[in-house]
Coordinates of C-alpha atoms in Angstrom, one line a residue:
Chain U
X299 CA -31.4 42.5 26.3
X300 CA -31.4 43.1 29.9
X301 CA -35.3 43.0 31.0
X302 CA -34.2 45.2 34.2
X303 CA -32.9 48.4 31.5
X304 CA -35.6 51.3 31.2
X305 CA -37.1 52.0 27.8
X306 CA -37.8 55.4 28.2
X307 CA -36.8 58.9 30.5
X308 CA -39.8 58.2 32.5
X309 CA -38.8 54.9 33.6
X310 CA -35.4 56.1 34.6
X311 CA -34.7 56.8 38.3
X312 CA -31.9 59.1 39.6
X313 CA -29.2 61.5 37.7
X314 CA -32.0 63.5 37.3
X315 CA -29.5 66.8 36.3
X316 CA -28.5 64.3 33.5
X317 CA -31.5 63.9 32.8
X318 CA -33.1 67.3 32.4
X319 CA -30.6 68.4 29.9
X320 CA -30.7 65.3 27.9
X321 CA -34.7 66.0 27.9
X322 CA -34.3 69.3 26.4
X323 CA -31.7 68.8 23.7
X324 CA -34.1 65.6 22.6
X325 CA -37.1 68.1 22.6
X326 CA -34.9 70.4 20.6
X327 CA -33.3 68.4 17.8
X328 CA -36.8 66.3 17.4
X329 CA -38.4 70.1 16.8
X330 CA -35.6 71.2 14.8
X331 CA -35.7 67.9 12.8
X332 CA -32.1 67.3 13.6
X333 CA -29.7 64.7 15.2
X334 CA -29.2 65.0 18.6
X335 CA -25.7 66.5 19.2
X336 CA -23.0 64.5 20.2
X337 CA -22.8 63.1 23.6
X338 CA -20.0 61.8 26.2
X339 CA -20.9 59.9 29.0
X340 CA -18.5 60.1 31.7
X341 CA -19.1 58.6 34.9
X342 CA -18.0 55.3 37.2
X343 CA -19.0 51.6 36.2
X344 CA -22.9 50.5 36.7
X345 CA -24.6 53.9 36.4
X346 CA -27.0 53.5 33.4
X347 CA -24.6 55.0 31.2
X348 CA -25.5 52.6 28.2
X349 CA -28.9 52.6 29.2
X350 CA -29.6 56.5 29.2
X351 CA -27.7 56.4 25.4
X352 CA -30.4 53.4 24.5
X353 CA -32.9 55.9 26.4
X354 CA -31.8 58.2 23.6
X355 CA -32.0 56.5 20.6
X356 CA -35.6 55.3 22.1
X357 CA -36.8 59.3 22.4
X358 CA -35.5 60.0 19.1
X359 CA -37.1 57.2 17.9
X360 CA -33.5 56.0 16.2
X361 CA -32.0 53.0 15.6
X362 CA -29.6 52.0 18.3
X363 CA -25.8 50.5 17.4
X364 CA -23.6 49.6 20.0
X365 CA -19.7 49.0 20.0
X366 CA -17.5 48.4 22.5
X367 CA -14.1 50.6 22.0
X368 CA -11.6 47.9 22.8
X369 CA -13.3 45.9 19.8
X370 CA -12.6 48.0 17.3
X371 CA -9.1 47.4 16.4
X372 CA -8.2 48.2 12.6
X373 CA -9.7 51.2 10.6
X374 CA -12.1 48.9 9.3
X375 CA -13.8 48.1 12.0
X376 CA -14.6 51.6 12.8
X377 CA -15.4 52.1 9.7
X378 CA -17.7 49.3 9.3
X379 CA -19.4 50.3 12.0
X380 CA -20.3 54.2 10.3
X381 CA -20.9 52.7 7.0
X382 CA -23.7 50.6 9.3
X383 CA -25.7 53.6 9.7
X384 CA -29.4 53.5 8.7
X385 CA -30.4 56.8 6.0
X386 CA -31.8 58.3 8.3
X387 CA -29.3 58.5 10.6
X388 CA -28.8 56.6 14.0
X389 CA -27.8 56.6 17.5
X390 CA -24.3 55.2 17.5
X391 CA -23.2 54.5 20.9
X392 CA -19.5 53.3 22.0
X393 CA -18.8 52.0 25.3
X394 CA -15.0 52.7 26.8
X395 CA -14.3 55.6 24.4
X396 CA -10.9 56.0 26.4
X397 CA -9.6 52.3 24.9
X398 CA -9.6 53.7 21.3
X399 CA -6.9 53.2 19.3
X400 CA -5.3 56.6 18.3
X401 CA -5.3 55.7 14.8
X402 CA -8.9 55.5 14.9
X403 CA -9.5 58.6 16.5
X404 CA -9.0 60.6 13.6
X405 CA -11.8 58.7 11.6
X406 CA -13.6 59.5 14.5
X407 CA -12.8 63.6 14.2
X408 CA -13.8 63.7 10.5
X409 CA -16.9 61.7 11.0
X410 CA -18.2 63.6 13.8
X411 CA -18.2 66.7 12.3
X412 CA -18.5 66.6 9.0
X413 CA -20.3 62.9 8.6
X414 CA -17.4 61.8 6.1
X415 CA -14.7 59.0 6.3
X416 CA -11.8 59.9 3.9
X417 CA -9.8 56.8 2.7
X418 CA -6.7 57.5 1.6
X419 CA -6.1 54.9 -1.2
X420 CA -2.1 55.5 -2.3
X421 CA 1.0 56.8 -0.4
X422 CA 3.2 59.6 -1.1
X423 CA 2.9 62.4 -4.0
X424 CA -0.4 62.4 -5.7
X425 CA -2.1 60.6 -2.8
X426 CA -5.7 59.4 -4.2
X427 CA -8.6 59.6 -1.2
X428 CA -11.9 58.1 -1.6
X429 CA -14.4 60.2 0.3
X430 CA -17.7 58.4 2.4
X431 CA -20.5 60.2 2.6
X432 CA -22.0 59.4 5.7
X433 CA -25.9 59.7 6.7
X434 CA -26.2 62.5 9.6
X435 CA -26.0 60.4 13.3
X436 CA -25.5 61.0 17.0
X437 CA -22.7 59.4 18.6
X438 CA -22.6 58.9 22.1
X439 CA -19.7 57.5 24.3
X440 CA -19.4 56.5 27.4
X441 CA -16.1 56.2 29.5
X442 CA -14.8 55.7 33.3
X443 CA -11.9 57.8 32.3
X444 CA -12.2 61.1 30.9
X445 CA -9.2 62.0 32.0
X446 CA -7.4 59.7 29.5
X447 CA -9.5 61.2 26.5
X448 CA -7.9 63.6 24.0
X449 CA -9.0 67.4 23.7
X450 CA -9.6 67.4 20.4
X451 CA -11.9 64.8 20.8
X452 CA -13.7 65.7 24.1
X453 CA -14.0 69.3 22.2
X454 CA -16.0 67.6 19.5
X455 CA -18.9 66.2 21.8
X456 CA -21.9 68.8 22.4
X457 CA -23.1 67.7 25.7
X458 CA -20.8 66.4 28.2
X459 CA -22.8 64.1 31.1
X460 CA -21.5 63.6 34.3
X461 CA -22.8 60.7 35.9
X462 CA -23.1 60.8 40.0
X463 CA -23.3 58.1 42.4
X464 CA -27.1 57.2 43.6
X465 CA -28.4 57.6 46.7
X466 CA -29.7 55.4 48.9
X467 CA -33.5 56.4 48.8
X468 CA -33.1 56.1 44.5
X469 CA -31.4 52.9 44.5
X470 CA -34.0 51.3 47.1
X471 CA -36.7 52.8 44.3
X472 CA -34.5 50.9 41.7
X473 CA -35.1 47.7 44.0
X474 CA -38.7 48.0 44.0
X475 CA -39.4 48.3 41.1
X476 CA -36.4 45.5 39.5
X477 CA -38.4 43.1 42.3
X478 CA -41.6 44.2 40.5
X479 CA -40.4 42.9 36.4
X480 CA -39.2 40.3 38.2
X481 CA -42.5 39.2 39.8
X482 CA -40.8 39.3 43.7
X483 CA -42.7 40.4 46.7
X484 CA -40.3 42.7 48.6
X485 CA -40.9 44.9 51.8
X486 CA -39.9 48.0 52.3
X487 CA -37.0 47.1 54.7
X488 CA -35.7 44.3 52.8
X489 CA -34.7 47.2 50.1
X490 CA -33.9 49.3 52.3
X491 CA -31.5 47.0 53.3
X492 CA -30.0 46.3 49.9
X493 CA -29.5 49.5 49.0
X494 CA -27.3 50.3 51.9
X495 CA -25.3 47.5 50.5
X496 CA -25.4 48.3 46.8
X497 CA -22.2 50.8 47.1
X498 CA -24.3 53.6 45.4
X499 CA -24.5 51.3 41.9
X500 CA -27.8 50.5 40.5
X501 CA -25.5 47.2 38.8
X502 CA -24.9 46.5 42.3
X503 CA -28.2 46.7 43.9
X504 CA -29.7 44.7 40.4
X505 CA -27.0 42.0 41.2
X506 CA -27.5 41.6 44.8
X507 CA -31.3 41.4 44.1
X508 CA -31.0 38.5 41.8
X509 CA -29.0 36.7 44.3
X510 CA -31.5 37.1 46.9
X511 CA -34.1 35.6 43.9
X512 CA -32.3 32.8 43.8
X513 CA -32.5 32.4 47.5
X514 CA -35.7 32.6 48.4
X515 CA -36.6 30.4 45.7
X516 CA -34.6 27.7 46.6
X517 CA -35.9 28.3 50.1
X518 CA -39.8 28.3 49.1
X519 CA -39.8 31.9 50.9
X520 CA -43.1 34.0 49.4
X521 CA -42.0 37.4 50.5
X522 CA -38.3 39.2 51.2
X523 CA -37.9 40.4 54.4
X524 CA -34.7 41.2 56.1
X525 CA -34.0 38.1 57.0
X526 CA -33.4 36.4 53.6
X527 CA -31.7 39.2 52.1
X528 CA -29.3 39.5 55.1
X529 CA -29.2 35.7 54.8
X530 CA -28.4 35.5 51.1
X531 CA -25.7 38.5 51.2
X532 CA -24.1 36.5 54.3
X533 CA -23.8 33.2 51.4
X534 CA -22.3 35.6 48.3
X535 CA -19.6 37.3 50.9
X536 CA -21.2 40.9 51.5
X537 CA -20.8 43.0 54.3
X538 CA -23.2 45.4 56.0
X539 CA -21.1 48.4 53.8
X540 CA -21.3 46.5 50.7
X541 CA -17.6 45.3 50.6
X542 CA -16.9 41.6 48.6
X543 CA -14.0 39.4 49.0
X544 CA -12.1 41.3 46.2
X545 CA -12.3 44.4 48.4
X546 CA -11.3 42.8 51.9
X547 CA -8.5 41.2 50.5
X548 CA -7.6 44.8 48.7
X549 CA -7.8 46.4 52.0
X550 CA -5.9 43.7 54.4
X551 CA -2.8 43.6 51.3
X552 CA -2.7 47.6 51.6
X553 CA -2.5 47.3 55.7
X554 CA -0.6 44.1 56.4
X555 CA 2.2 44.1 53.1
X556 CA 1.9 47.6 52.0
X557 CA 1.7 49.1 55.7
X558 CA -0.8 51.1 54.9
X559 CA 0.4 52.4 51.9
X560 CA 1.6 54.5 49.7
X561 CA 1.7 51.9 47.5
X562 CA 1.6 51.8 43.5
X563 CA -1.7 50.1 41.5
X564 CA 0.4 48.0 39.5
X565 CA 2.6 46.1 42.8
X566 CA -0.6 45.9 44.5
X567 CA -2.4 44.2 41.2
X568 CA 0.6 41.7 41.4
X569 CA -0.2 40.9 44.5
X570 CA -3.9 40.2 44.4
X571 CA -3.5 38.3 41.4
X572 CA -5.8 41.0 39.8
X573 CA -5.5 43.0 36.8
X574 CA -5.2 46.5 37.2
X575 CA -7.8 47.7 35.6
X576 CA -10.1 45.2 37.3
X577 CA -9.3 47.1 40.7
X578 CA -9.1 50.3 39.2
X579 CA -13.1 50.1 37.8
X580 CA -14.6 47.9 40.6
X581 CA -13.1 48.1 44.0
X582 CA -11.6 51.5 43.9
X583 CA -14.5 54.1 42.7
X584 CA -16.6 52.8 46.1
X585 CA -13.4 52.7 48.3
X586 CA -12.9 55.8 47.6
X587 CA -16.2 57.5 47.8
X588 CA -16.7 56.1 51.0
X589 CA -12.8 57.4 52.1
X590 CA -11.5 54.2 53.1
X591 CA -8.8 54.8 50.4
X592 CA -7.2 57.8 49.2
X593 CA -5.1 58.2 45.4
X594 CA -2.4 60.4 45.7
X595 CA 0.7 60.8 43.1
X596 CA 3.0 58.2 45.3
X597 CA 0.7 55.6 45.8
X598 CA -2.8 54.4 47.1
X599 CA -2.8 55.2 51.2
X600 CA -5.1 53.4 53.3
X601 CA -7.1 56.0 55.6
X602 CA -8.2 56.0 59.3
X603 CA -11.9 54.7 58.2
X604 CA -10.0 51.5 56.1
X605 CA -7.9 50.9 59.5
X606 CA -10.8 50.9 61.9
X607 CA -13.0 48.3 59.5
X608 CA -10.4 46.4 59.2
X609 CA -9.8 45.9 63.1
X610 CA -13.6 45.1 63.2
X611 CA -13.9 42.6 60.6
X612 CA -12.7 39.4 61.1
X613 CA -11.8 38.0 57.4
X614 CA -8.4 35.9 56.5
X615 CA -5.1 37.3 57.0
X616 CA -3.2 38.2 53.4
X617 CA -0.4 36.6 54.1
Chain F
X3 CA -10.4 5.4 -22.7
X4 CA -12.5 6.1 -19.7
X5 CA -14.0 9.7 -19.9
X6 CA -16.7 9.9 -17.8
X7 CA -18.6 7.7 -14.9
X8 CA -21.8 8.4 -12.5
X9 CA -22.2 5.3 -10.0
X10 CA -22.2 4.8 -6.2
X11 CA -19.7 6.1 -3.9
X12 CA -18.3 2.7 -1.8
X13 CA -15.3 4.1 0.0
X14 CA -12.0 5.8 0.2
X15 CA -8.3 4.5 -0.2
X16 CA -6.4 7.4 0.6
X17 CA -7.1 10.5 -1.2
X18 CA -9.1 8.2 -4.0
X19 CA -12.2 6.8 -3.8
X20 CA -14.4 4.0 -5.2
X21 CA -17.2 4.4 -7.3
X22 CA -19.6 1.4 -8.3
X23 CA -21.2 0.9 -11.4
X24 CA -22.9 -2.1 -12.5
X25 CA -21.3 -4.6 -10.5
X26 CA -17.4 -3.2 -11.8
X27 CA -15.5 -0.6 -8.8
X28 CA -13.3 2.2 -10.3
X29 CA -10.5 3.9 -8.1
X30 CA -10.6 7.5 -9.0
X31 CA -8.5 10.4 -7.7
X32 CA -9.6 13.3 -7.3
X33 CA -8.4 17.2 -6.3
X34 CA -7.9 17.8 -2.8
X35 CA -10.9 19.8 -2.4
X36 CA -13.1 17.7 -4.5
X37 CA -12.5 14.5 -2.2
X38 CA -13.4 16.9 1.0
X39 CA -16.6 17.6 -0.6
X40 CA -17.2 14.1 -1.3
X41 CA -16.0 13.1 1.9
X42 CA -19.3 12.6 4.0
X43 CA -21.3 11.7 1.0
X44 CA -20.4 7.5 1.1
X45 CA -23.6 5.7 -0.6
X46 CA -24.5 8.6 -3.0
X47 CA -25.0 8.7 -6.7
X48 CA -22.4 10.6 -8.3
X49 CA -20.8 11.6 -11.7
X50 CA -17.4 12.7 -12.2
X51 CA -15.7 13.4 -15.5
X52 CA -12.6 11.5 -16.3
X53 CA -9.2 11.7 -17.4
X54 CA -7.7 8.2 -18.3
X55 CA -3.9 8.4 -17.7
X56 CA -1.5 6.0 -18.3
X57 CA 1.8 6.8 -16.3
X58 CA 4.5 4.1 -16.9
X59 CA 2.9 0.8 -15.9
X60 CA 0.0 1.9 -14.6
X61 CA -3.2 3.4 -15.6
X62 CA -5.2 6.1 -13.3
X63 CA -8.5 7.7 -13.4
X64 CA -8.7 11.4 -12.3
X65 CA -12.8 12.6 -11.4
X66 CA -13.7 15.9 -12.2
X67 CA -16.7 18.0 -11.9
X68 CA -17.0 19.7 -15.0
X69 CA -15.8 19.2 -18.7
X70 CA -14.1 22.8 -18.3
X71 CA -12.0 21.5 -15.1
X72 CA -11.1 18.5 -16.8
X73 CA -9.6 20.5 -20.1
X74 CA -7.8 22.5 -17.5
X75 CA -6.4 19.3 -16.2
X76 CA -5.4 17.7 -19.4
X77 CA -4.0 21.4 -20.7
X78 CA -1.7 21.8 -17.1
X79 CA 0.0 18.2 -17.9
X80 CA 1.4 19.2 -20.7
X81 CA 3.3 21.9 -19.2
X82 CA 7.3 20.7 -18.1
X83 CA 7.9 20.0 -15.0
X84 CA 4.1 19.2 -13.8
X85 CA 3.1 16.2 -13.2
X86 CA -0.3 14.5 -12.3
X87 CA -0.1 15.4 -8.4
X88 CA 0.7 19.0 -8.7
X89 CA -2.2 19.3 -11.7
X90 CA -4.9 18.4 -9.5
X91 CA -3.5 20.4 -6.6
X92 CA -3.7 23.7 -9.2
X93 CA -7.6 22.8 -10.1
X94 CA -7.7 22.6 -6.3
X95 CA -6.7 25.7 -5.7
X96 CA -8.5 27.5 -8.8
X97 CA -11.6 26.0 -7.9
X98 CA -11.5 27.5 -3.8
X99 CA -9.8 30.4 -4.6
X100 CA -11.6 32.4 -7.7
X101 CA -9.3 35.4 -7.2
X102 CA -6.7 33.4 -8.2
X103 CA -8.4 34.4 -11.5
X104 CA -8.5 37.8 -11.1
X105 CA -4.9 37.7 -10.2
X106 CA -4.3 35.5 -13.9
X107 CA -6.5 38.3 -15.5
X108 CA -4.6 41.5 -14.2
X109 CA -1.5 39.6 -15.1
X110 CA -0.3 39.1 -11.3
X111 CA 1.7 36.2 -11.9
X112 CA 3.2 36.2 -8.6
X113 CA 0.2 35.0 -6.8
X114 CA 0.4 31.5 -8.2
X115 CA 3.0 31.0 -6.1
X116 CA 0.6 30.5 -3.6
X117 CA -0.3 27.2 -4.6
X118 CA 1.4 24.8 -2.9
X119 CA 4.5 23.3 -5.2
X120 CA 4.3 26.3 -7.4
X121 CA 7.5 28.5 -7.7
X122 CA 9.3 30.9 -9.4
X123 CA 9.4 29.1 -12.9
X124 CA 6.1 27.1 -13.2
X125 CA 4.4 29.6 -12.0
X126 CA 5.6 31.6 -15.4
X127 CA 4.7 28.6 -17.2
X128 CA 1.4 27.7 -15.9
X129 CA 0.4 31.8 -16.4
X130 CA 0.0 31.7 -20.4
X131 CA -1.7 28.3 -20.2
X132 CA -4.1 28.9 -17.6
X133 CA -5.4 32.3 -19.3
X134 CA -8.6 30.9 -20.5
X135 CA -9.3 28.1 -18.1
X136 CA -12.1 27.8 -15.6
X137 CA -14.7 29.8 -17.1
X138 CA -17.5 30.1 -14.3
X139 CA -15.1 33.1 -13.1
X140 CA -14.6 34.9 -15.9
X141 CA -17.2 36.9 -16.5
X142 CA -16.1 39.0 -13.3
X143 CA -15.0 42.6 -14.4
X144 CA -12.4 43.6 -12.6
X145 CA -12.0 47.5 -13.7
X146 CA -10.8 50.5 -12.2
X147 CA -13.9 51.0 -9.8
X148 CA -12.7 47.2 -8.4
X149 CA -9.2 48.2 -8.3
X150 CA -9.5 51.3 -6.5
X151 CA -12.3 49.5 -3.9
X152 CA -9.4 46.8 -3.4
X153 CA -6.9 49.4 -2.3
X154 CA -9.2 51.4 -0.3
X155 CA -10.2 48.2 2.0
X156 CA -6.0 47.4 2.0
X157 CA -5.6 50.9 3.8
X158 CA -8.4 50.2 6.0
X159 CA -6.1 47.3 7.1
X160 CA -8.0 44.6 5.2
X161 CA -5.6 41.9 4.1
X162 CA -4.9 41.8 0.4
X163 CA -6.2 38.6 -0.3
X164 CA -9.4 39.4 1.6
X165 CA -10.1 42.3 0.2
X166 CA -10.1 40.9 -3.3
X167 CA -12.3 38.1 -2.4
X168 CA -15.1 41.0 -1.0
X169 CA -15.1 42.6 -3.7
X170 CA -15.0 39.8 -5.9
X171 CA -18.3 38.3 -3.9
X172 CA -19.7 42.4 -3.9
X173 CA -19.0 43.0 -7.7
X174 CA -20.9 39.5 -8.1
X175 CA -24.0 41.0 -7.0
X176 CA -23.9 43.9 -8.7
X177 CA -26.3 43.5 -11.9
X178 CA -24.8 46.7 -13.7
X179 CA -21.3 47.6 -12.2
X180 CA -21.9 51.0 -14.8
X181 CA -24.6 53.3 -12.6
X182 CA -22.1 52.4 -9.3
X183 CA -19.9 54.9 -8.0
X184 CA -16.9 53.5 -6.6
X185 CA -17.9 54.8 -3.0
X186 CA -21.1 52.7 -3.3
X187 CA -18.6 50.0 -3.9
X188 CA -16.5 50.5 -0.8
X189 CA -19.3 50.7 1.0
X190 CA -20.9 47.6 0.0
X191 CA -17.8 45.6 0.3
X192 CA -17.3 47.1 3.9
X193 CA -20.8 45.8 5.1
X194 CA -19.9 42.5 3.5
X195 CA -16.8 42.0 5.5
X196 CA -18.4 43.0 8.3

């Protein structure tokens, strides 16, 4: 277990709108006796999706279960995993929702509303089923794609969250206090500096703080100025905006091969050696927030911002 | 004739090993899976029972664990058209593979073919012999309940094979199989599998 994750709402900085009406449905159910509703999660990489759904199962006091979607491959699995639930019901949390098998999405209907998994056991006229009764639980998912979900299933979650990218002021709170479990002096510039860095992510800024841990350990430094965080992002590759290699090479392939673009995920994946998806979930959410890249149906097009970085920075040509 | 030994394990030649007693080494084969449990275990005590063969010139010893395994052995000889290798390798794969006695039970014949060297025609043989052999598995009742928990895990997308060993191991642990519904089967098995 990550010792960085909060345990509880109050520990939790940022998404505060998240937040507030997570607070009153736990208030509710807990009042009412009941399971929390269920819950999708829908936001970019790094945002404290899983950790607000551990959050959850920590206010209602609920026995936490975690999958990962792309895991669960046969009926069984999915299966396995509902039959796991405590009497009393749990907090069922799967990450990636969107990578679902279809097949499995039906168990998934029938067990989210009615807390039942029918098996059916023969094929054809006079079909047996076997029904599971299931104990009463709150599943929450979490995905970087609703738009790939199904309706029927997005129509089954109660809540919907939306998760927004931090600001600044939050994820230099997020700094402080990471530094403080992890027993680092920091000053108030030092992560103010990170944070400008941490391309809105609190993954990001937890990341680039560790790196900086490992410098000024190395380097017998007591306290983390400026200096050795500017000097430890200048060893892992990062840029005053918070750009890595992955990104710089992404940009220069999409200027220099792709002239700027439009250009299709999948020929610039092949390019950069890179899967898809890998650009898709970490280069491309920041990219475009900060408009250096835009998504339209032909292609991705490199925009005025990109073009001016680009001239600025010296890194190595793509070709 | 030779029907049982307990001595010290000196070696192996090939699949057979060597087992002292009082001075005097006997080469004794045994079934494949039986020489891989032995296999790291040079320098014990050990007993085997035995089955004395003579095969045309020669005479061989063939270990066993039990007195039941070593009927079994004696009673699959008999049968045309097996001989001593394919006998042990059938013990073999009765004693690893107890569904194999579910399978005899619920009169699946074709699963025998599973054993290496089995087909079509000893496996009909070796099925009314083998009814009443091995008995530390018989007293698993395979009923309806079982049956239906089988097919459920198969359309789960359970493998046949595995499914019956689950709930095989499952019905094992069950002291009265009577107050279960078959549900509380499934379920049960599922946990176990996962």
């Amino acid at each position: 277990m990550n010792v960085l994750r909060p345990k509880s709402f109050d520990e939790y900085i940022g998404q505060e709108n998240i937040k507030k009406l997570l607070k009153i449905s736990v208030e509710a159910a807990k009042s009412r006796n009941e399971m929390l509703d269920h819950i999708l999660l829908s936001g970019p990489p790094g945002l404290g999706k899983t950790t607000i759904a551990s959050i959850l199962a920590y206010e209602m006091g609920k026995n936490f279960k975690f999958a990962i979607a792309s895991a669960l491959q046969k009926p069984i699995d999915l299966v396995g995993l509902l039959t796991s639930i405590d009497k009393d019901g749990s907090v069922l949390f799967i990450d990636e929702i969107h990578r679902l098998p279809k097949n499995l999405e039906e168990i998934l209907y029938v067990s989210m509303e009615d807390y039942i998994v029918d098996i059916s056991v023969s094929k054809g006229i006079g079909a047996q089923s076997v029904r599971l009764n299931l104990p009463p639980f709150t599943l929450i998912c979490a995905t970087t794609k609703p738009g790939s979900l199904s309706s029927p299933l997005i129509d089954r979650f109660g809540i919907h969250g939306y998760f927004e990218f931090y600001q600044e002021e939050e994820l230099s709170s997020i700094i402080k206090r990471s530094a403080e479990f992890l027993e680092l002096e920091i000053e108030e510039e030092a992560s103010n500096f990170l944070a400008k860095r941490s391309r809105f992510t609190p993954r990001v800024a937890n990341k680039l703080l560790r790196r900086v841990r490992d410098y000024v350990q190395v380097n017998k430094i007591k306290s983390i100025d400026v200096i050795a965080a500017a000097e430890s992002l200048k060893i892992i590759n990062i840029d005053d905006l918070g750009l890595n290699d992955l990104d710089r090479k992404y940009l220069r392939a999409l200027k220099d091969i792709f002239k700027g673009g439009p250009a299709g995920i999948d020929n610039i994946s092949q390019f950069l050696g890179e899967s898809a998806e890998t650009i898709e979930d970490l280069c491309e959410p920041y990219l475009l927030k900060i408009d250096f890249v835009q998504r339209t149906p032909r292609g991705r097009v490199l925009t005025e911002n990109a073009i001016n970085y680009l001239d600025n920075t010296y890194c190595e040509k793509s070709i | 004739m030779i029907a049982y030994i307990v001595g010290n394990l000196l070696g192996f030649v090939e699949n057979s090993i060597i087992v002292e007693n009082n001075g005097l080494g006997y080469l004794i084969k045994l079934p494949p899976y039986l020489f891989e449990k032995n296999k790291n275990r040079k320098g014990d005590i050990l007993e085997f029972y035995i089955s004395h063969q003579f095969i045309a010139e020669s005479q061989q010893l063939f270990g066993f664990e039990s007195i039941p395994d070593l009927e079994s052995f004696q009673k699959l000889l008999k049968i045309h058209g097996i001989g001593v290798k394919l006998a042990l390798q059938i013990v073999s794969s009765f004693k690893t593979n107890p569904t194999l006695i579910v399978d005899l039970k619920n009169d699946r014949v074709n699963s025998l073919k599973s054993i290496p060297g089995v087909g079509e025609k000893t496996a009909k043989r070796i099925f009314d012999e083998l009814k009443g052999c091995f008995p530390e598995f018989s007293d698993v009742k395979f009923d309806d309940k079982a049956k239906l928990a089988v097919d459920a895990l198969v359309s789960l997308g359970v493998t046949f094979q595995r499914a019956k060993e689950v709930v095989i191991d499952t019905l094992k642990d069950i002291p009265d199989i009577n107050i279960l519904k078959s549900e509380d089967i499934i379920t049960m098995a599922i946990q176990r599998i996962r």
